[in-house]
Amino acid sequence: MSDRSGIFAGDDPFALARAWLAEAEVSEPNDPNAIALATVDADGLPNARMVLLKEIEADAFVFYTNYNSTKAAEIDRAGKAAFVMHWKSLRRQIRVRGVTEREEGPQADEYYHSRSLKSRLGAWASAQSQPLESRTALMAEVARVTARHGANPARPPFWGGFRLRPVEIEFWADGAFRLHDRFRWQKSVDGDWSAERLSP
């Protein structure tokens, strides 16, 4: 049994992640829910980019994107992904690795409709990750989709969520003299989670 206490205490890594995120929402000046999402291409070459985490469920993490994007193609191909959330204000981070599945049902519809109208129209207008002639061309496409879809556009069929179901979650907090505190949670084959302390 590890000696977890204080900010690391608890028996549920998802509840702990939600608690840390809630703290970051108070102290982090911009996008406390930003994650550095890592995927690999068909040749195994890694890719990383910042996206916004939108929900921490009971057993998964959810974010949204264009399914025609590079990240979505790589996630679909591998069925796996990883991310790190880092909060400079708290001097903490969470690392997550696991398997992925699409979220393209009512939950995706609900989130899409919660976004601003301009963001919803932008999702229709952007051929994410594809070459773009100019910003003028992009804004012209925004004007076209605005005329076509109006003030209440439906969620595009090529836009939705991904759910990452972790097999491993690591919580890290800065320590004096680089003697950091690290706890790795791992999921067993029967679905239980256990935590162990790691060397800094």
Coordinates of C-alpha atoms in Angstrom, one line a residue, residues 1-94:
M1 CA 0.0 0.0 0.0
S2 CA 1.3 3.4 -0.9
D3 CA 1.6 6.3 1.6
R4 CA -0.8 8.6 -0.2
S5 CA -2.2 11.5 1.7
G6 CA -3.0 15.2 1.3
I7 CA -3.5 16.1 -2.3
F8 CA -3.0 12.5 -3.4
A9 CA -5.6 11.0 -0.9
G10 CA -8.6 9.0 -2.1
D11 CA -9.6 5.7 -3.7
D12 CA -10.8 6.9 -7.1
P13 CA -8.3 8.4 -9.6
F14 CA -11.1 10.0 -11.6
A15 CA -12.5 11.8 -8.5
L16 CA -8.9 12.9 -7.8
A17 CA -8.5 14.2 -11.3
R18 CA -11.7 16.2 -11.0
A19 CA -10.5 17.7 -7.7
W20 CA -7.2 18.7 -9.2
L21 CA -8.9 20.3 -12.2
A22 CA -11.3 22.2 -9.9
E23 CA -8.3 23.6 -8.1
A24 CA -6.7 24.6 -11.4
E25 CA -9.9 26.4 -12.5
V26 CA -9.3 28.8 -9.6
S27 CA -5.6 29.4 -10.1
E28 CA -4.7 28.8 -13.8
P29 CA -5.1 31.9 -15.9
N30 CA -5.9 30.3 -19.2
D31 CA -7.6 27.0 -20.2
P32 CA -7.1 24.9 -17.1
N33 CA -8.7 22.0 -19.0
A34 CA -6.0 22.1 -21.7
I35 CA -4.3 18.7 -22.4
A36 CA -1.3 17.8 -24.6
L37 CA -2.8 14.9 -26.6
A38 CA -0.3 12.4 -28.0
T39 CA -1.0 10.0 -30.9
V40 CA 1.1 8.1 -33.4
D41 CA 0.8 7.9 -37.2
A42 CA 0.8 4.8 -39.3
D43 CA 4.6 4.7 -39.2
G44 CA 4.7 5.0 -35.4
L45 CA 5.9 8.6 -35.5
P46 CA 4.4 10.5 -32.5
N47 CA 2.3 13.6 -32.8
A48 CA 1.3 16.0 -30.0
R49 CA -1.0 18.9 -29.8
M50 CA -3.1 20.9 -27.3
V51 CA -6.8 20.2 -27.1
L52 CA -9.5 21.0 -24.4
L53 CA -10.7 18.3 -22.1
K54 CA -14.5 18.7 -21.8
E55 CA -15.5 16.0 -19.3
I56 CA -14.1 13.6 -16.7
E57 CA -16.5 10.8 -16.5
A58 CA -16.7 8.0 -13.9
D59 CA -14.2 6.0 -15.9
A60 CA -13.1 8.1 -18.9
F61 CA -11.9 11.4 -20.2
V62 CA -13.8 13.1 -23.1
F63 CA -12.7 15.7 -25.7
Y64 CA -14.0 16.8 -29.1
T65 CA -12.6 17.3 -32.6
N66 CA -13.1 17.0 -36.3
Y67 CA -13.1 13.3 -37.3
N68 CA -11.4 14.2 -40.6
S69 CA -8.4 15.7 -38.7
T70 CA -5.0 14.1 -38.4
K71 CA -5.5 13.5 -34.7
A72 CA -8.8 11.7 -35.3
A73 CA -7.3 9.5 -38.1
E74 CA -4.4 8.5 -35.8
I75 CA -6.7 7.8 -32.9
D76 CA -9.0 5.7 -35.1
R77 CA -6.1 3.8 -36.5
A78 CA -4.4 3.0 -33.2
G79 CA -7.4 2.9 -30.9
K80 CA -5.1 4.3 -28.2
A81 CA -3.9 7.7 -27.1
A82 CA -2.2 9.5 -24.2
F83 CA -2.3 13.0 -22.7
V84 CA -0.8 15.1 -20.0
M85 CA -2.5 18.0 -18.1
H86 CA 0.0 20.4 -16.6
W87 CA -0.8 23.3 -14.3
K88 CA 2.1 25.7 -13.7
S89 CA 0.2 27.6 -11.0
L90 CA -0.2 24.4 -9.0
R91 CA 3.1 22.8 -10.0
R92 CA 1.2 19.6 -10.7
Q93 CA 0.4 17.3 -13.7
I94 CA -1.6 14.3 -14.6

